[in-house]
Every structure is written in structure tokens, then in C-alpha cells.
Coordinates of C-alpha atoms and ligand atoms in Angstrom, one line a residue:
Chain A
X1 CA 35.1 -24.6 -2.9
X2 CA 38.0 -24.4 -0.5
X3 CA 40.1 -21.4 -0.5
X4 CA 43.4 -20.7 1.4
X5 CA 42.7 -18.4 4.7
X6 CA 44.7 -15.9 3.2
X7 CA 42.0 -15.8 -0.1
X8 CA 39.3 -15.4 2.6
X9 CA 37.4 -12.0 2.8
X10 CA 35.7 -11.4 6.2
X11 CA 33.2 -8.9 7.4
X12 CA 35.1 -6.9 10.2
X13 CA 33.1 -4.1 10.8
X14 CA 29.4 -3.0 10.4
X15 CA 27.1 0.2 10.4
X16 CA 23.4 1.2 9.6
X17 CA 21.5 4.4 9.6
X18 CA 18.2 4.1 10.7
X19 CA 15.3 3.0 8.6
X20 CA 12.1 5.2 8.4
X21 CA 11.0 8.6 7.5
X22 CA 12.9 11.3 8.5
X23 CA 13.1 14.6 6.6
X24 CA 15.7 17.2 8.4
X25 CA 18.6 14.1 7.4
X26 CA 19.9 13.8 3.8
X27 CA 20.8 9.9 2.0
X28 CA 24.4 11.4 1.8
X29 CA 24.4 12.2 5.5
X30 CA 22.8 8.8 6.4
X31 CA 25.7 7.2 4.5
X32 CA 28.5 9.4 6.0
X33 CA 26.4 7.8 9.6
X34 CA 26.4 4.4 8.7
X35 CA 30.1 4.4 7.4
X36 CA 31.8 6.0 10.2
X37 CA 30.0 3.7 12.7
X38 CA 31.3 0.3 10.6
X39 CA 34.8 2.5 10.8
X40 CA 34.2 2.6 14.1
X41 CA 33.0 -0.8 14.7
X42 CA 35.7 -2.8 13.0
X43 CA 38.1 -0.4 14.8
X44 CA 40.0 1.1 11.6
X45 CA 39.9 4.9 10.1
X46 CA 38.4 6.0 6.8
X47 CA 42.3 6.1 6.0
X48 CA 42.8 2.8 6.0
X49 CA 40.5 1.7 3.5
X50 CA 42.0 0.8 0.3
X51 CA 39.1 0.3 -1.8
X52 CA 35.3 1.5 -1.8
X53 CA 32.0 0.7 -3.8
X54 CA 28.8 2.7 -2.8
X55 CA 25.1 2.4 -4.0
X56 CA 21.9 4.6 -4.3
X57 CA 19.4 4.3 -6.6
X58 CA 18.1 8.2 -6.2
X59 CA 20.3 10.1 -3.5
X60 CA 23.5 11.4 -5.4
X61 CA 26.6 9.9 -6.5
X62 CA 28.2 7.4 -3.8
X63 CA 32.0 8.6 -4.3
X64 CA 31.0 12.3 -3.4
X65 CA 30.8 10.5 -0.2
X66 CA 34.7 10.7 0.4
X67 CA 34.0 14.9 0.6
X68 CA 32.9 13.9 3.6
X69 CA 34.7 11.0 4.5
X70 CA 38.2 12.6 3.5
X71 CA 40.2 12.9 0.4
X72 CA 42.5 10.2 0.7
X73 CA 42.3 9.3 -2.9
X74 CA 40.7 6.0 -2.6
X75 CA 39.5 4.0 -5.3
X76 CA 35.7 4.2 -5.3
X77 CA 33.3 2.5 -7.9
X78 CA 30.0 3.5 -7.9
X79 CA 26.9 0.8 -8.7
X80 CA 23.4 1.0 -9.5
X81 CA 22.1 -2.0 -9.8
X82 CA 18.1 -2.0 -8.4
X83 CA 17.3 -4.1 -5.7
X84 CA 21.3 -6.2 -5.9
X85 CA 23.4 -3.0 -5.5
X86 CA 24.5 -3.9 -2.3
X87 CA 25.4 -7.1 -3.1
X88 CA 27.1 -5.6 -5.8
X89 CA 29.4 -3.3 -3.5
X90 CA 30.2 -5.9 -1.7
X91 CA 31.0 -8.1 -4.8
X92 CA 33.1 -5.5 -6.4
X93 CA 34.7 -5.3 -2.8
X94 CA 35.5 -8.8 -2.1
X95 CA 37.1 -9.6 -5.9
X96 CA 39.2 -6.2 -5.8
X97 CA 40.5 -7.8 -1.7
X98 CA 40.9 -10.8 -3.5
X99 CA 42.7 -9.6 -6.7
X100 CA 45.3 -7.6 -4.5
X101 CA 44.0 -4.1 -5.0
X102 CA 44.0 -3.5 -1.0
X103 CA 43.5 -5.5 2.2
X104 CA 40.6 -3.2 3.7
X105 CA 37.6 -2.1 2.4
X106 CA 34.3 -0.6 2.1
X107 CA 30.8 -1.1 0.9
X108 CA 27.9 1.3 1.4
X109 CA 24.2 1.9 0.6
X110 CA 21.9 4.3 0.9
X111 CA 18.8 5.8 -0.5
X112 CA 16.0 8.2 0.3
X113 CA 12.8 8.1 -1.3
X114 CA 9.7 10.2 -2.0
X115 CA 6.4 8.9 -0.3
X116 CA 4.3 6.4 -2.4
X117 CA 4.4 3.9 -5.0
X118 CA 7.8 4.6 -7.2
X119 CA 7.4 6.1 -10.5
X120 CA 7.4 4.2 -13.9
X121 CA 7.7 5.0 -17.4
X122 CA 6.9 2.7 -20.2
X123 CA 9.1 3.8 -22.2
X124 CA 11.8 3.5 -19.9
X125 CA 10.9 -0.2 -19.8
X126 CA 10.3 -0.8 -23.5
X127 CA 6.7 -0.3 -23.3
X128 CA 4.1 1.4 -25.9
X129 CA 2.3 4.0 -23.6
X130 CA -1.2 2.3 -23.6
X131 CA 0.7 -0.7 -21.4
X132 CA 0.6 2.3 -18.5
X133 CA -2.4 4.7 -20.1
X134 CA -4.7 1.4 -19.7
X135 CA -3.9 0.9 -16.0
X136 CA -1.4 -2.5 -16.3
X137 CA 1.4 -0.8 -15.2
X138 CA 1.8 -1.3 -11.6
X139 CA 4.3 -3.0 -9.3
X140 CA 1.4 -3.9 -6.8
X141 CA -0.3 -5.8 -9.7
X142 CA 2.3 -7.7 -10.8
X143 CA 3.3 -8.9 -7.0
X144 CA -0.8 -9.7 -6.4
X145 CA -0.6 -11.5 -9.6
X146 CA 2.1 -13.5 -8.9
X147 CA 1.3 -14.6 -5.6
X148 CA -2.4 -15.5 -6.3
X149 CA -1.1 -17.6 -9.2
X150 CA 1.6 -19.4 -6.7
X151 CA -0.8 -19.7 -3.8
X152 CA -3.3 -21.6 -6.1
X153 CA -0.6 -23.7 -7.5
X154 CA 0.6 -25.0 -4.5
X155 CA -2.2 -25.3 -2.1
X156 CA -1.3 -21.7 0.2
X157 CA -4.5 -20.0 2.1
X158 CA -4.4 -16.1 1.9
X159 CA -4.0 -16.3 5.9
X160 CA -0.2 -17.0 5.2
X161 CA 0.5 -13.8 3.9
X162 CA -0.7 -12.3 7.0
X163 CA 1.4 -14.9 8.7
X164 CA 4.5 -13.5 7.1
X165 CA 3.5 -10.1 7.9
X166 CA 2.9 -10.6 11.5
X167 CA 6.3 -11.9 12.2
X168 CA 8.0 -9.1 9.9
X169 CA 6.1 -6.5 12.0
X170 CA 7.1 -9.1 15.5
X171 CA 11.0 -8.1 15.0
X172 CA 11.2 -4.8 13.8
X173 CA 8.9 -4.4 17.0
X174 CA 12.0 -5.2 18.8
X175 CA 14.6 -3.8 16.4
X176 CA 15.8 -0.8 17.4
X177 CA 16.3 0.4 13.6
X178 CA 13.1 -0.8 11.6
X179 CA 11.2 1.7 10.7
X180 CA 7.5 -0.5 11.8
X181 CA 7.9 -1.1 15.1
X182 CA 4.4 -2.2 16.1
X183 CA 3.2 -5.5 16.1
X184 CA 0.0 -6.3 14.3
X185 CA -2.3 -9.5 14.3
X186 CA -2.7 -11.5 11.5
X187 CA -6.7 -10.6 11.3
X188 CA -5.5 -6.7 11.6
X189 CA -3.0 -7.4 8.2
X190 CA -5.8 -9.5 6.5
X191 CA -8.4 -6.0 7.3
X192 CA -6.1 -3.5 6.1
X193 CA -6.8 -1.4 3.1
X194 CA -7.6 -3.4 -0.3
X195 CA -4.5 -2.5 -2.6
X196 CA -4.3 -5.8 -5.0
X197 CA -5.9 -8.8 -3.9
X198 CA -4.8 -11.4 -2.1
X199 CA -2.3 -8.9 -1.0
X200 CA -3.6 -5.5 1.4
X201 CA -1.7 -2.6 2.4
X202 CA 0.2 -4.0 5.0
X203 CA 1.4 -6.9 3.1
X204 CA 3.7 -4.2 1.2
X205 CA 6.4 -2.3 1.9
X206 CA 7.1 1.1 1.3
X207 CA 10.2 3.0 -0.3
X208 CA 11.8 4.4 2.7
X209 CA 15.5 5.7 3.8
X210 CA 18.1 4.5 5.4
X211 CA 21.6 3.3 4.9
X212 CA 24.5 0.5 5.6
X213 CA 27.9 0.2 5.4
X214 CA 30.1 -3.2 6.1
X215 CA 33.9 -3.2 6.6
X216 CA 35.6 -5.8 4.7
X217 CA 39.3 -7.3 4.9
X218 CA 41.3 -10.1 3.3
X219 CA 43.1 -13.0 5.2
X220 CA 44.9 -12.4 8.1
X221 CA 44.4 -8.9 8.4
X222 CA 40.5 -9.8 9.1
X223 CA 41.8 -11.2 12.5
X224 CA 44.1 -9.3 13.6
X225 CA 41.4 -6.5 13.3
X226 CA 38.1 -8.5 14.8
X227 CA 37.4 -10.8 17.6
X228 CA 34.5 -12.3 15.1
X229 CA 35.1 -12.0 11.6
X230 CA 32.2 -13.3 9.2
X231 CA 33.3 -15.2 6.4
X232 CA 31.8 -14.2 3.0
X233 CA 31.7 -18.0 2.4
X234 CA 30.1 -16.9 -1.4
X235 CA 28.3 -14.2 -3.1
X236 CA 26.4 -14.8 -6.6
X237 CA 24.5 -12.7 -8.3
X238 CA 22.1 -13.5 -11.7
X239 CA 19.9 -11.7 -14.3
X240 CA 16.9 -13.2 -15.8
X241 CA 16.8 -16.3 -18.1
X242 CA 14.1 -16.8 -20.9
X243 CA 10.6 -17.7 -18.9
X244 CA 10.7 -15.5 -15.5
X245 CA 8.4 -14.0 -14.5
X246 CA 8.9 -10.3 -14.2
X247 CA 7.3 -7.3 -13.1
X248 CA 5.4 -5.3 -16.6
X249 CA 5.3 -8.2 -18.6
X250 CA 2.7 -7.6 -21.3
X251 CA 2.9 -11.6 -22.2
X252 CA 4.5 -14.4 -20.5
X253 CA 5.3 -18.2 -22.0
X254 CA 3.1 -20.2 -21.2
X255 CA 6.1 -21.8 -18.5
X256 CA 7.7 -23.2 -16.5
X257 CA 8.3 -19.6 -15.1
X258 CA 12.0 -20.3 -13.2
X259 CA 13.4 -17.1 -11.0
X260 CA 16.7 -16.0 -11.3
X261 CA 16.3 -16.2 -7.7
X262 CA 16.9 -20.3 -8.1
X263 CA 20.3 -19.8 -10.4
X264 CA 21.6 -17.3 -7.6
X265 CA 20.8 -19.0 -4.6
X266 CA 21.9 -22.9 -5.9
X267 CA 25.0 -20.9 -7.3
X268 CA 25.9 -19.6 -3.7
X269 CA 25.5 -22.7 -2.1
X270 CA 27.2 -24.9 -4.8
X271 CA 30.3 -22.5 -4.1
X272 CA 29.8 -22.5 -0.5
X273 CA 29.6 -26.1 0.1
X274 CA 26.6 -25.6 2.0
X275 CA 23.0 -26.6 2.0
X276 CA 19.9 -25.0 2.6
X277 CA 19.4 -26.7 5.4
X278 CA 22.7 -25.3 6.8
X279 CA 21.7 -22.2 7.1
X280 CA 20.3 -20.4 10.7
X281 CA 19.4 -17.4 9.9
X282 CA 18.3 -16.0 6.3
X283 CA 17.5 -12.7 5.2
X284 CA 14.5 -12.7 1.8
X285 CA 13.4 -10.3 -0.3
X286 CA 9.9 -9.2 1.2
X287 CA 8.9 -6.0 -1.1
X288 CA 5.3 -7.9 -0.1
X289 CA 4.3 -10.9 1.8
X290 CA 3.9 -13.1 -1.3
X291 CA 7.5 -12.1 -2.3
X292 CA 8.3 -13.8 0.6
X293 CA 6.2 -17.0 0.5
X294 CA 8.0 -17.7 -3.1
X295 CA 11.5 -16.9 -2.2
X296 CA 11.4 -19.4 0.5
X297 CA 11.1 -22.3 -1.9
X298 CA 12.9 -20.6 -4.3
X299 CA 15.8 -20.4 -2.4
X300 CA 15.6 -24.0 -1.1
X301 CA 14.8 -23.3 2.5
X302 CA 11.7 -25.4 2.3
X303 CA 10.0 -26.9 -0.7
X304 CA 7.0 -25.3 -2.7
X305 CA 4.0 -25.8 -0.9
X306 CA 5.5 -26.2 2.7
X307 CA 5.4 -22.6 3.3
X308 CA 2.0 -21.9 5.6
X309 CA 3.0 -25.2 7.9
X310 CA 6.4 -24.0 8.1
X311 CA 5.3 -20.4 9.4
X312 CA 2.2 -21.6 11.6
X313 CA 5.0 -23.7 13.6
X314 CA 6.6 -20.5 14.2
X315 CA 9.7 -22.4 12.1
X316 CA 10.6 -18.8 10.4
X317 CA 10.7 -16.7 14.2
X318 CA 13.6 -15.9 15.9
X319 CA 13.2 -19.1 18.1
X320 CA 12.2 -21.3 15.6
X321 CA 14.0 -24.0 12.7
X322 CA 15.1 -21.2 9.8
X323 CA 14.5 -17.8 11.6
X324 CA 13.9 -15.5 8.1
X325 CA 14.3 -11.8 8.4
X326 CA 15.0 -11.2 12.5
X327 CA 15.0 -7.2 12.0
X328 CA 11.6 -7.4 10.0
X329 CA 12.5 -7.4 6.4
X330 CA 11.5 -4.7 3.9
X331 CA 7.8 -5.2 5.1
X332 CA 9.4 -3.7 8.8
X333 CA 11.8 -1.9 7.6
X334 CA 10.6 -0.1 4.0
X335 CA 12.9 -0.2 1.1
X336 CA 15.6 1.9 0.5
X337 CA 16.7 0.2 -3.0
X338 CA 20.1 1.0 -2.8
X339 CA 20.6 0.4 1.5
X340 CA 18.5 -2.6 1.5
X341 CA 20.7 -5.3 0.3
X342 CA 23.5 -4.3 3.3
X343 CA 21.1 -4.0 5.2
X344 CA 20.8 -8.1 5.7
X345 CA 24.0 -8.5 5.4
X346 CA 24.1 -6.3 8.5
X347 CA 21.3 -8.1 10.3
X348 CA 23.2 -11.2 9.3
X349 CA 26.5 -10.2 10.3
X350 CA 25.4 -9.6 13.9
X351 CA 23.3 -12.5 14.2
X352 CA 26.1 -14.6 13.8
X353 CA 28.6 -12.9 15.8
X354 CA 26.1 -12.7 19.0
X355 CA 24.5 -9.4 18.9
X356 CA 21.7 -8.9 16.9
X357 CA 20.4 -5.3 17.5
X358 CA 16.9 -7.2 18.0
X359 CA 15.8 -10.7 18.4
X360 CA 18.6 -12.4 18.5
X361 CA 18.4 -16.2 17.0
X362 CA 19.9 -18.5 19.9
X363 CA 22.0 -21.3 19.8
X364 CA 25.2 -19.4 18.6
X365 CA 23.9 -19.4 14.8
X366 CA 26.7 -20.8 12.1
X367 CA 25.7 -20.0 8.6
X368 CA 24.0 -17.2 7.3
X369 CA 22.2 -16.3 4.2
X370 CA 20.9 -13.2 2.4
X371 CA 18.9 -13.0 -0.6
X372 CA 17.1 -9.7 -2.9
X373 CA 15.3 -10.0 -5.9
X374 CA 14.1 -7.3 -8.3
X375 CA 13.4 -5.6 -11.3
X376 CA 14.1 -6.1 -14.2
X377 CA 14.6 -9.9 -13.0
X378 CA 18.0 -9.7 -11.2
X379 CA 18.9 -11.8 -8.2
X380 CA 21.7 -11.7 -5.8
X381 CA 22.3 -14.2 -3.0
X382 CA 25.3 -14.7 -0.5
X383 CA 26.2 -17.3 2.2
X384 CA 28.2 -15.9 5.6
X385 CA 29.7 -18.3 7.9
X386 CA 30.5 -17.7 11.6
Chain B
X1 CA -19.7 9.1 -31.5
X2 CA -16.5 7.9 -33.3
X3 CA -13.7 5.4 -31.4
X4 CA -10.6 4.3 -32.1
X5 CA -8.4 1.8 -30.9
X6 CA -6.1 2.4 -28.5
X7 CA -2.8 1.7 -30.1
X8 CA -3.1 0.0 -34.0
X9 CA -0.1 -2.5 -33.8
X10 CA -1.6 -4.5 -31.3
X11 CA -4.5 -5.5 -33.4
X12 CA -5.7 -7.2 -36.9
X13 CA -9.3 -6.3 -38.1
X14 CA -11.9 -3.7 -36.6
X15 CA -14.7 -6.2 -37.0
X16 CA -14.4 -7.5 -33.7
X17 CA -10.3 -7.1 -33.6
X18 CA -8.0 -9.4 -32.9
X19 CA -4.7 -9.0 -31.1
X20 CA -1.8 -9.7 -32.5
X21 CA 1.6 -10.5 -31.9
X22 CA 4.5 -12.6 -33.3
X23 CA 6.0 -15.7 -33.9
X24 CA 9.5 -16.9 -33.9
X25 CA 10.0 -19.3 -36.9
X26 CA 13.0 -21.4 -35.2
X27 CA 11.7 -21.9 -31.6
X28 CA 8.2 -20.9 -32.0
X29 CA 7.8 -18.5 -29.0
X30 CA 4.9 -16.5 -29.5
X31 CA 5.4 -12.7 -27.9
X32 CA 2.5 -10.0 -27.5
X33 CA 3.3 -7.3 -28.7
X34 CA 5.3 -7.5 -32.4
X35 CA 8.8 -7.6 -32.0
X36 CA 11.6 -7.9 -34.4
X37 CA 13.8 -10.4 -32.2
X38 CA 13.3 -13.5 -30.4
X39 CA 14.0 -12.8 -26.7
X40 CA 14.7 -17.2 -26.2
X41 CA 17.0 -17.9 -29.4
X42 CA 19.1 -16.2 -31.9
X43 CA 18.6 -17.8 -35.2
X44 CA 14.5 -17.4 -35.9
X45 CA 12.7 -14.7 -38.1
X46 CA 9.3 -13.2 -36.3
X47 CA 6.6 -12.7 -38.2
X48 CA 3.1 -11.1 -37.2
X49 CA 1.4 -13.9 -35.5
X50 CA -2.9 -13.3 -34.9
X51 CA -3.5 -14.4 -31.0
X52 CA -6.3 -17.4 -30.2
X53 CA -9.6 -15.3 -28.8
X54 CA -10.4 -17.6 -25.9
X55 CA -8.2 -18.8 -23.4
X56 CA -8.1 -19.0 -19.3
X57 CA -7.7 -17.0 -16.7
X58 CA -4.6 -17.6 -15.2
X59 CA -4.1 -15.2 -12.6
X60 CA -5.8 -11.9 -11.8
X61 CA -6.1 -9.4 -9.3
X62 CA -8.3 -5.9 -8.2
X63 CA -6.6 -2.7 -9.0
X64 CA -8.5 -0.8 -5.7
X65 CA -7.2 1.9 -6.2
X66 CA -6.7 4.7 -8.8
X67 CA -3.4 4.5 -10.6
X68 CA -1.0 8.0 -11.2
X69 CA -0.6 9.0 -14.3
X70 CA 0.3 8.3 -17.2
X71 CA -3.3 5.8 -16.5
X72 CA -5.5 7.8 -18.0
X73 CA -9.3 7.2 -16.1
X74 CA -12.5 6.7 -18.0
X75 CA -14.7 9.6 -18.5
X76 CA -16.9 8.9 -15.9
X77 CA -13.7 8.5 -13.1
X78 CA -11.6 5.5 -11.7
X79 CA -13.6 2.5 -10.6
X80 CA -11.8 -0.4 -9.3
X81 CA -11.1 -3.2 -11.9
X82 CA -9.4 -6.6 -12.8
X83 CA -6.5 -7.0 -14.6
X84 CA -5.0 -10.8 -15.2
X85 CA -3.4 -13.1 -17.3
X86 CA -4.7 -15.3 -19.8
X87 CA -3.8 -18.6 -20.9
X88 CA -3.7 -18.9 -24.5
X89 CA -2.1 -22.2 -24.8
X90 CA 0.4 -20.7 -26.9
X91 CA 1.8 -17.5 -24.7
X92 CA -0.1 -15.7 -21.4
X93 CA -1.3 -12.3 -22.2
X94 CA -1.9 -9.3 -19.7
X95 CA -5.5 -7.8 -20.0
X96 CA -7.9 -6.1 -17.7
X97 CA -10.8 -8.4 -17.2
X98 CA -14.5 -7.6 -17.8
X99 CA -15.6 -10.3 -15.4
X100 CA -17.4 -9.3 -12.3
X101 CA -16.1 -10.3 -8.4
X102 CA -18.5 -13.3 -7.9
X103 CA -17.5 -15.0 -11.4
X104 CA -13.8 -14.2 -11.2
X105 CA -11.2 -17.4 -10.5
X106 CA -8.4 -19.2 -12.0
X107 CA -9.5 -21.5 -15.0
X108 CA -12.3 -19.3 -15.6
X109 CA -12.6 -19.6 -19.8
X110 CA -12.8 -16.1 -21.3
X111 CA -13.1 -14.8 -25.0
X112 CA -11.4 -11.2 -26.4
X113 CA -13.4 -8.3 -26.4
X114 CA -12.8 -4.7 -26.4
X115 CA -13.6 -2.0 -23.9
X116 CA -13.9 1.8 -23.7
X117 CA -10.5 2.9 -21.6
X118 CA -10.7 6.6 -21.8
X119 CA -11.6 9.4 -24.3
X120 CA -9.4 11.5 -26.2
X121 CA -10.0 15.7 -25.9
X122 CA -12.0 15.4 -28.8
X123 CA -14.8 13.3 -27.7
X124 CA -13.3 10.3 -29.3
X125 CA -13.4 7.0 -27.6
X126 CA -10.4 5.4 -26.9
X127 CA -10.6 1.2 -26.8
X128 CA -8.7 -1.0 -25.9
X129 CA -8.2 -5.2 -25.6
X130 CA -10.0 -7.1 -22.6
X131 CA -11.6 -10.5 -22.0
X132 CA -15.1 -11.2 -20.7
X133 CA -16.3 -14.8 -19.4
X134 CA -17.3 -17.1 -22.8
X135 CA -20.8 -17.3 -22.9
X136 CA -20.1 -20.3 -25.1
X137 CA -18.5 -22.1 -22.3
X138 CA -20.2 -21.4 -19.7
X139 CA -22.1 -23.9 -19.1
Ligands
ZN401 ZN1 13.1 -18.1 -31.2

């Protein structure tokens, strides 16, 4: 899809709070951080921004954020949507820069989270309480289940999740935000704790905090403010269609099992114009190694089955064919649901303007892509072009 | 000692019971448990629909550690189990698995059973659904 220049929206500033642990600093404070550094960044004030959405899936409401910011009267929309509510902010961003509401704006994330597996309820989900009383109800399960069941379907050895690992843990060691930032060998991931076989503790992420913010503007005004404005060439986001395969599923059809991951990502490059093979630098959801291996194909990077060749070649480094997550992922990074998702746009965002915070993908990098997946089967994708 | 089972609508019969869900009469997806509505089309009726007893394993895992609560642990505390999915030709169904570590794979044929999950304050125990290996399969 072609759109006139002045249609266009651009990312023209970006910011991030540090991922990790950190208890004297609040989510609300880590957003205030990240948002005045993209200010910053694309060289504008708090102001100047016309329009706002903001995410967190447990730190407060996002729009108390402009008691901080300033009271400027600002529309601001706040989203919780799981795992794709930074997609979303920046979705409800770009259409409201697109449908004339303003020609600046802003999109944040944040989220702070207590140590440990999250919390479910049955109920919550739909569930009868013996689904959780008789020990099925657990997000590590259903990743270890999924992944044993795609590894044997196409051929995968257990070492390839350790593969995946490694590199995530290889650039957050050189990212100056990832919350992991020691490298680990494959043997050292494949001997860690037991938590769901094939998968071990370090083949999972934990719930973390952090936060990141992206400046957005339409058309001209994207160049007049940045030297390198990223194009959102095309954002898509999906829910689940009958037969995915989903986290606390007490039955499944009998298949096939497609992910809402496919509809998002063949709807963002469809509208792009773009193919998988475009792209030179992705971001994937990596709440566990597995996640990972699946979202590859998924996405179309590489087909099902070519996953442990591609990574062995060192195809999915920094250096190599389709560098996947350069600042270490989820798996380097933890998962703060609602800063996660701008996050890598961030990551992507600086790769392809030419300074990444950490390894930086060489060859002046075109096309970008990001991709998260969740519960309760959403998926949201985007392309970014230099 | 008197038992129960852990939540009635997901069986038929005490003598051994069977699990049961329901069947949609336009498409024919069969869900686990009962529901009133077909989650793929909009025109079918569901009625209660008794599940095959044998089947496949068709993915499983080790839960190594013990869960939080609401799990609640068997009287004698946590020990590690499996959990998996079971192909029933019709529709996969979530269990734990009563198959030990050096049996356990995919394809492995496995028949219903039931197995003690906790017991209530009174002393009663509390089953619920599983599948062990098929003795008449196993060759
Ligand atoms: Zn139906």
C-alpha cells in the first residue's frame, strides 16, 4: 500500500527506562523517565504533543502520567491490552496522526511487577477451579507443552532452545538497558534448574520493570523535526481464530493449530509491501526460548523446521542473515507486559537509524520488524522502514 | 475412607467414570468441558457428548516444581508430575499423566483413569481425571 508522504507517520523521537529490578523507582516514575528522554530525543516539549496513549498492565492509570508531565489538556487514551498494548499505543497513535487529531504524538509503556510466576485465577479465565486445584494451570506448562509438541513435529533438538538463549543473554550482555547482562553457554542454559521440560529456568523470562516511550509525527512535520525518521510502514494487530493454541486450554481440536501470530504478521507485510525476507532486524516474542523457535516460522522469517540450522549459523546474531532480538529479548530483558512491546520498537528504531544502544546490526539496516504474542491469543506485528 | 470426584460435570458414571464433554450438532466440534455454545460456528445445538477412554499422548511435560495456590498438594506433599495432552481423535484433552519418566513420549497410547488429587478437611478423597499407559496396547 502506497500512501502520500503527508499520510506517513514516522518515529521521531525515542526513550526507555531501564529493564530489571529496581525497588526505590516507581512504574509511574519509570514512565515519566522514558517519556521525557523520547521528548528529549526527538527534540520537542511535552507541550507539543497533541495526542497520547499509555499502557501498564499493573502500575496505575497511564493518563495520571500528564500530573507529571504537565496539564496541558492533552487527549490521552489509556490501553490494556496484555502482551500488544504497546502496539496498541502506538496504533491508536498513528490512526488519530492520521485521522487529523494532531501532528505529534505520544506512546508509552510501563509496568512493574512482583517477583515470580504472575498470578492466575480460573475463574478469571472461564475456568471451574479444579482446572487450577489439580495443578494444570500454569503458564510454564503450557509454553513446555507447546514447544515439545513443535520440536517433535518438525525435527528441532532441545539444544536449540539453549541456542536461542545464548544469544538473547550475548546482547543484553552488551546492552546497556537489559536487565541479564551476563553471557551464558549453551551447556550452562541446558543445566539450569528443571521448571517444565524441554524448557529450564533460563529458557524463561521473568516479569520485570521497565518502560518506553516513542515520539510519533505525521508527514512533513516528521522531517522537519528528525535527521532519521522511521517510517511505521504498517502496524496489525489480531485475536485468536478457532484452533490456536492458547495458554489454559482444558481441550484443543484435534488441529491444525494456526497462531494469530500468522494473520498479524502476513497482514503487516501484505500492507507493507514487504517480505520476510526484507526485513534486517526483527524483534519476537521470547516469554521462553520455545516461544521463540515457533514465532520465527510463524512470522515467515524462515520456514518450520529451519530454525536450529538457522541459529547454529549464527543467521539470528547481530552479524548474521536476520539478526532477531539485538538487545536480548524478554529472555535478557524480563517482561514488563505493558513496556515490552515499545520496547522493540525502541530497539528497532535505533537499529535502523545507526545507533543501537548495544550490538548494532551493520550494513545500515533498511526494514525492521517487531512482533509480541500473548494471552488470551492476541498478536500484534509491525514493519518499520529506514 | 469415602472419595468423591473432583468436580461432577466433568464426568458420566462412577464405575470407572467417564469424562464428558459436548458436541456441537452443526460442525461437530467436540469441547471438554460442557458448554452451551459452539466457540467455531453459530448455528449448532451442544449436547453432552461421553469422551473416547484411550487416545495418545500428544504432548506432555514435568511440572518440577510445586505450583501456588489455588493447586491444592496431595496429602502426603508436592511431588513432581506430568501433565499432557491427549489425542482423542475427536478433540485433545489436558490431563496429568500417570506414566512414569522412562515410558513417557509422544504417541504413547494411554487409557482414562482416575487419581487421588488432594483430600478435603474431612478426610474425604478428592479424585480426579488422568491417563495411565494402556496395558492393552502395550505390546
Ligand atoms: Zn459448531
Amino acid at each position: 500500500m502506497t500512501r502520500a508522504r503527508s499520510d506517513e507517520v514516522y518515529v521521531v523521537g525515542c526513550g526507555m527506562h531501564p529493564f530489571g529490578r529496581d525497588e526505590t523507582v516507581t512504574g509511574m516514575a519509570m514512565a515519566e523517565r522514558a517519556v521525557r528522554e523520547a521528548l528529549a530525543d526527538a527534540g520537542v516539549g511535552w507541550e507539543d504533543i497533541g495526542y497520547a496513549a499509555g499502557g501498564s498492565d499493573v502500575s496505575g492509570k497511564p493518563d495520571t502520567l500528564v500530573g507529571r508531565l504537565g496539564l496541558t489538556g492533552v487527549p490521552f487514551v489509556n490501553v490494556q491490552n496484555g502482551c500488544a498494548t504497546g502496539a496498541s499505543t502506538v496504533l491508536a497513535v498513528a490512526n488519530a496522526l492520521r485521522a487529523g487529531e494532531a501532528s505529534l504524538g505520544l506512546a508509552v509503556g510501563f509496568d512493574k511487577h512482583e517477583r515470580g510466576a504472575f498470578n492466575v485465577s480460573a475463574a478469571r479465565y472461564g475456568l471451574g477451579d479444579w482446572y487450577a486445584e489439580s495443578g494444570m494451570m500454569l503458564t510454564t506448562q503450557f509454553f513446555a507443552l507447546k514447544t515439545r509438541r513443535y520440536l517433535h513435529e518438525h525435527g528441532i533438538s532441545e539444544r536449540a532452545l539453549a541456542m536461542v538463549a545464548a544469544r538473547a543473554f550475548r546482547n543484553g550482555a552488551q546492552h546497556p538497558m537489559a536487565w541479564r547482562r551476563k553471557p551464558l553457554t549453551e551447556q550452562e542454559i541446558l543445566d539450569s534448574a528443571e521448571v517444565s521440560p524441554p524448557l529450564t529456568q533460563y529458557m524463561f523470562c521473568s516479569p520485570g520493570q521497565g518502560a518506553a516511550a516513542l515520539v510519533l509525527a505525521l508527514g512533513d512535520r516528521a522531517f522537519d523535526l528528525c535527521e532519521r525518521p522511521v517510517r511505521l510502514a504498517s502496524l496489525a494487530l489480531r485475536s485468536r481464530r478457532f484452533g490456536s493454541f492458547e495458554v489454559f486450554s482444558p481441550w484443543l481440536p484435534p488441529g491444525p493449530h494456526r497462531s494469530p501470530s500468522v494473520d498479524a504478521a502476513e497482514a503487516v507485510f501484505r500492507r507493507a509491501g514487504l517480505r520476510p525476507a526484507d526485513v534486517r532486524v526483527a524483534q519476537l516474542q521470547d516469554t521462553d526460548s520455545g516461544s521463540e523457535l515457533i514465532h520465527l516460522a510463524e512470522t515467515g522469517l524462515c520456514g518450520h523446521g529451519e530454525q536450529e540450522e538457522l541459529l547454529a549459523a549464527g543467521d539470528t546474531d547481530a552479524t548474521g542473515r536476520i539478526p532477531v532480538n539485538t538487545d536480548g529479548g524478554c529472555l535478557a530483558g524480563g517482561e514488563p507486559v505493558g513496556a515490552s512491546g515499545l520496547r522493540q520498537f525502541h530497539e528497532v528504531v535505533r537499529q535502523l537509524q545507526g545507533r543501537a544502544p548495544g550490538a548494532q546490526v551493520p550494513g545500515a539496516p533498511q526494514v525492521g520488524f517487531t512482533h509480541v504474542y500473548g494471552a488470551p491469543g492476541i498478536s500484534a506485528c509491525a514493519v518499520l522502514t529506514a | 475412607m469415602t472419595t468423591r470426584l473432583m468436580a461432577e460435570g466433568l464426568f458420566e458414571g462412577v464405575d470407572p467414570p467417564r469424562l464428558v464433554g459436548a458436541r456441537c450438532s452443526g460442525c461437530h466440534t467436540v469441547v471438554f468441558p460442557r458448554q452451551d455454545s459452539c466457540p467455531r460456528c453459530a448455528d449448532g445445538t451442544m449436547s453432552a457428548h461421553v469422551l473416547p477412554v484411550r487416545g495418545l499422548v500428544w504432548s506432555w511435560t514435568l511440572q518440577a516444581f510445586p505450583p501456588k495456590p489455588p493447586y491444592r498438594p496431595p496429602s502426603g506433599g508436592f511431588q513432581p508430575y506430568h501433565v499432557g495432552y491427549v489425542d482423542l481423535g475427536e478433540v485433545l484433552v489436558e490431563a496429568r499423566l500417570e506414566v512414569p519418566l522412562r515410558e513417557i513420549r509422544i504417541g504413547l497410547p494411554v487409557r482414562l483413569t482416575t487419581m487421588p488429587a488432594y483430600h478435603d478437611e474431612d478426610g474425604t478423597e478428592v479424585l480426579t481425571f488422568a491417563f495411565r499407559q494402556d496395558p492393552e496396547e502395550d505390546r
